[in-house]
mmCIF file of C-alpha atoms in Angstrom:
data_model
loop_
_atom_site.group_PDB
_atom_site.id
_atom_site.type_symbol
_atom_site.label_atom_id
_atom_site.label_comp_id
_atom_site.label_asym_id
_atom_site.label_seq_id
_atom_site.Cartn_x
_atom_site.Cartn_y
_atom_site.Cartn_z
ATOM 1 C CA MET A 1 0.286 0.090 0.169
ATOM 2 C CA TYR A 2 2.856 2.483 0.778
ATOM 3 C CA ALA A 3 4.246 2.257 -2.742
ATOM 4 C CA LEU A 4 0.754 2.673 -4.226
ATOM 5 C CA ASP A 5 0.300 5.835 -2.279
ATOM 6 C CA ASN A 6 3.452 7.569 -2.521
ATOM 7 C CA GLY A 7 4.553 5.965 -5.728
ATOM 8 C CA GLU A 8 7.539 3.987 -4.731
ATOM 9 C CA LEU A 9 8.644 2.139 -1.605
ATOM 10 C CA PRO A 10 10.402 4.166 1.260
ATOM 11 C CA GLN A 11 13.475 5.490 -0.262
ATOM 12 C CA ALA A 12 15.046 5.526 3.604
ATOM 13 C CA SER A 13 17.376 3.777 5.741
ATOM 14 C CA ASN A 14 15.887 1.360 8.298
ATOM 15 C CA ASN A 15 14.818 3.476 11.196
ATOM 16 C CA ILE A 16 13.190 6.298 9.013
ATOM 17 C CA ALA A 17 11.276 3.872 6.953
ATOM 18 C CA LYS A 18 10.267 1.941 9.868
ATOM 19 C CA ASN A 19 8.747 5.138 11.020
ATOM 20 C CA LEU A 20 7.534 5.781 7.812
ATOM 21 C CA LEU A 21 5.783 2.460 7.567
ATOM 22 C CA LEU A 22 4.431 2.623 11.364
ATOM 23 C CA ASP A 23 3.339 6.390 11.603
ATOM 24 C CA GLY A 24 1.732 6.101 8.166
ATOM 25 C CA GLY A 25 -0.385 3.499 9.469
ATOM 26 C CA TYR A 26 0.834 0.932 6.752
ATOM 27 C CA LEU A 27 2.076 -1.435 10.028
ATOM 28 C CA LYS A 28 0.631 -1.745 12.867
ATOM 29 C CA ALA A 29 4.000 -2.777 14.608
ATOM 30 C CA TRP A 30 7.753 -3.411 13.043
ATOM 31 C CA PRO A 31 8.492 -7.182 12.977
ATOM 32 C CA SER A 32 10.650 -9.019 15.298
ATOM 33 C CA PRO A 33 12.015 -12.734 14.371
ATOM 34 C CA VAL A 34 11.156 -15.577 16.683
ATOM 35 C CA THR A 35 13.848 -16.165 19.420
ATOM 36 C CA SER A 36 13.831 -19.674 19.664
ATOM 37 C CA THR A 37 16.905 -21.477 20.978
ATOM 38 C CA GLY A 38 18.992 -23.298 18.647
ATOM 39 C CA VAL A 39 18.178 -20.963 15.467
ATOM 40 C CA TRP A 40 20.944 -18.479 16.000
ATOM 41 C CA GLN A 41 24.343 -18.764 15.448
ATOM 42 C CA GLY A 42 27.400 -16.327 15.190
ATOM 43 C CA GLY A 43 25.143 -13.258 16.623
ATOM 44 C CA SER A 44 22.415 -12.404 18.428
ATOM 45 C CA PRO A 45 18.393 -12.194 17.546
ATOM 46 C CA ASP A 46 17.410 -9.251 15.359
ATOM 47 C CA ASP A 47 14.845 -6.934 13.974
ATOM 48 C CA TYR A 48 14.025 -7.179 10.496
ATOM 49 C CA HIS A 49 16.197 -4.518 8.291
ATOM 50 C CA TYR A 50 14.664 -2.620 5.638
ATOM 51 C CA HIS A 51 17.216 -1.282 2.909
ATOM 52 C CA SER A 52 15.955 0.766 0.127
ATOM 53 C CA SER A 53 19.554 0.672 -1.214
ATOM 54 C CA TYR A 54 20.741 -2.427 -0.111
ATOM 55 C CA ASP A 55 23.145 -3.866 -2.585
ATOM 56 C CA ASP A 56 23.521 -4.637 -6.333
ATOM 57 C CA MET A 57 21.442 -7.746 -6.220
ATOM 58 C CA ASP A 58 21.122 -8.456 -10.028
ATOM 59 C CA GLY A 59 23.848 -7.092 -11.898
ATOM 60 C CA GLY A 60 22.565 -3.952 -12.539
ATOM 61 C CA THR A 61 24.012 -0.707 -12.136
ATOM 62 C CA THR A 62 21.680 0.307 -9.071
ATOM 63 C CA ALA A 63 21.110 -0.873 -5.395
ATOM 64 C CA ASP A 64 18.376 -2.839 -4.817
ATOM 65 C CA SER A 65 15.684 -2.576 -1.985
ATOM 66 C CA VAL A 66 15.761 -5.418 0.360
ATOM 67 C CA ILE A 67 14.346 -6.446 3.837
ATOM 68 C CA TRP A 68 16.573 -9.210 5.618
ATOM 69 C CA VAL A 69 17.106 -10.941 8.839
ATOM 70 C CA GLY A 70 20.129 -12.798 9.875
ATOM 71 C CA TYR A 71 22.349 -14.942 12.053
ATOM 72 C CA PHE A 72 20.306 -18.129 11.603
ATOM 73 C CA THR A 73 21.857 -21.725 11.691
ATOM 74 C CA ASP A 74 22.356 -23.728 8.389
ATOM 75 C CA GLU A 75 19.483 -25.945 9.354
ATOM 76 C CA LEU A 76 17.169 -22.926 9.957
ATOM 77 C CA CYS A 77 17.679 -21.679 6.399
ATOM 78 C CA ASP A 78 17.759 -25.086 4.855
ATOM 79 C CA VAL A 79 13.667 -25.346 5.996
ATOM 80 C CA PHE A 80 13.180 -22.200 4.843
ATOM 81 C CA MET A 81 14.385 -22.560 1.533
ATOM 82 C CA ALA A 82 12.497 -25.888 1.027
ATOM 83 C CA LYS A 83 9.092 -24.358 2.410
ATOM 84 C CA TYR A 84 9.212 -20.738 0.846
ATOM 85 C CA ALA A 85 11.921 -19.882 -1.395
ATOM 86 C CA ASN A 86 10.672 -19.178 -4.702
ATOM 87 C CA ASP A 87 12.196 -19.537 -8.402
ATOM 88 C CA LEU A 88 15.217 -21.157 -7.436
ATOM 89 C CA GLY A 89 14.848 -24.784 -8.957
ATOM 90 C CA THR A 90 17.278 -27.013 -7.430
ATOM 91 C CA LEU A 91 18.276 -24.752 -5.202
ATOM 92 C CA ARG A 92 15.206 -24.734 -3.022
ATOM 93 C CA SER A 93 16.519 -27.783 -0.826
ATOM 94 C CA ALA A 94 19.582 -25.626 0.610
ATOM 95 C CA GLN A 95 20.465 -21.824 1.243
ATOM 96 C CA PHE A 96 22.118 -20.119 -1.725
ATOM 97 C CA ASP A 97 26.014 -20.153 -0.852
ATOM 98 C CA TRP A 98 26.815 -16.387 -1.725
ATOM 99 C CA ALA A 99 30.722 -17.005 -1.735
ATOM 100 C CA GLY A 100 30.304 -20.564 -3.413
ATOM 101 C CA ASN A 101 28.556 -18.905 -6.591
ATOM 102 C CA GLY A 102 31.513 -16.383 -7.201
ATOM 103 C CA ASN A 103 30.014 -13.596 -4.596
ATOM 104 C CA ALA A 104 26.880 -13.220 -6.647
ATOM 105 C CA TYR A 105 23.312 -13.201 -5.375
ATOM 106 C CA PRO A 106 20.676 -15.710 -7.011
ATOM 107 C CA GLY A 107 18.910 -12.791 -8.899
ATOM 108 C CA GLU A 108 22.408 -12.299 -10.705
ATOM 109 C CA ILE A 109 22.707 -15.898 -11.722
ATOM 110 C CA LEU A 110 19.070 -16.986 -11.713
ATOM 111 C CA GLY A 111 17.513 -13.808 -12.500
ATOM 112 C CA LYS A 112 14.743 -11.342 -11.006
ATOM 113 C CA GLY A 113 12.329 -13.951 -9.977
ATOM 114 C CA ALA A 114 14.923 -14.766 -7.376
ATOM 115 C CA ARG A 115 13.411 -12.595 -4.732
ATOM 116 C CA VAL A 116 12.904 -14.665 -1.474
ATOM 117 C CA TYR A 117 15.994 -16.829 -0.196
ATOM 118 C CA GLY A 118 18.234 -17.945 2.481
ATOM 119 C CA ILE A 119 21.570 -16.811 1.755
ATOM 120 C CA LYS A 120 25.083 -18.215 3.135
ATOM 121 C CA TRP A 121 27.307 -16.053 4.356
ATOM 122 C CA ALA A 122 30.877 -17.859 5.604
ATOM 123 C CA SER A 123 34.314 -16.352 5.840
ATOM 124 C CA ALA A 124 36.592 -16.070 8.498
ATOM 125 C CA ASP A 125 34.458 -13.883 10.590
ATOM 126 C CA VAL A 126 31.087 -14.943 9.913
ATOM 127 C CA ASP A 127 29.195 -18.127 9.414
ATOM 128 C CA TRP A 128 25.621 -17.767 9.401
ATOM 129 C CA CYS A 129 22.802 -17.523 7.375
ATOM 130 C CA GLU A 130 20.225 -14.534 6.721
ATOM 131 C CA ILE A 131 16.966 -14.569 4.718
ATOM 132 C CA GLU A 132 16.448 -11.942 2.317
ATOM 133 C CA TRP A 133 13.313 -10.541 0.642
ATOM 134 C CA VAL A 134 14.037 -8.516 -2.543
ATOM 135 C CA MET A 135 11.426 -6.010 -2.487
ATOM 136 C CA GLU A 136 12.499 -4.365 -5.495
ATOM 137 C CA TYR A 137 15.144 -4.776 -8.223
ATOM 138 C CA LYS A 138 15.605 -1.374 -9.507
ATOM 139 C CA ASP A 139 17.238 -2.337 -12.873
#
């Protein structure tokens, strides 16, 4: 509804977008992830985050709009992928490995139909999965 009323999604950082959606009556409350024991890894439970210019997720020239929540175990992301991820074909059974795919997002490899997925982040400093919803590919 916000995009219909305003011509586009909020073009703001997380906290400003949160206020726009809550104060405008588009949301009754900002969602908070379930904090069940055993689903978090490498971090602590955190709110959902909205970014109008998160990253270039489709190989275009403009950063795309995303909602993400992170620090999940691989097992939780695997369950999420099998149940909810869309348009990922054989990758539905496991989270998308960002580094394993040449530091590319699903939208860059599989196309803009890849809008909801669990994505694996792994490096010397991190080892968790986050769930991402691409709200808008801008290119």
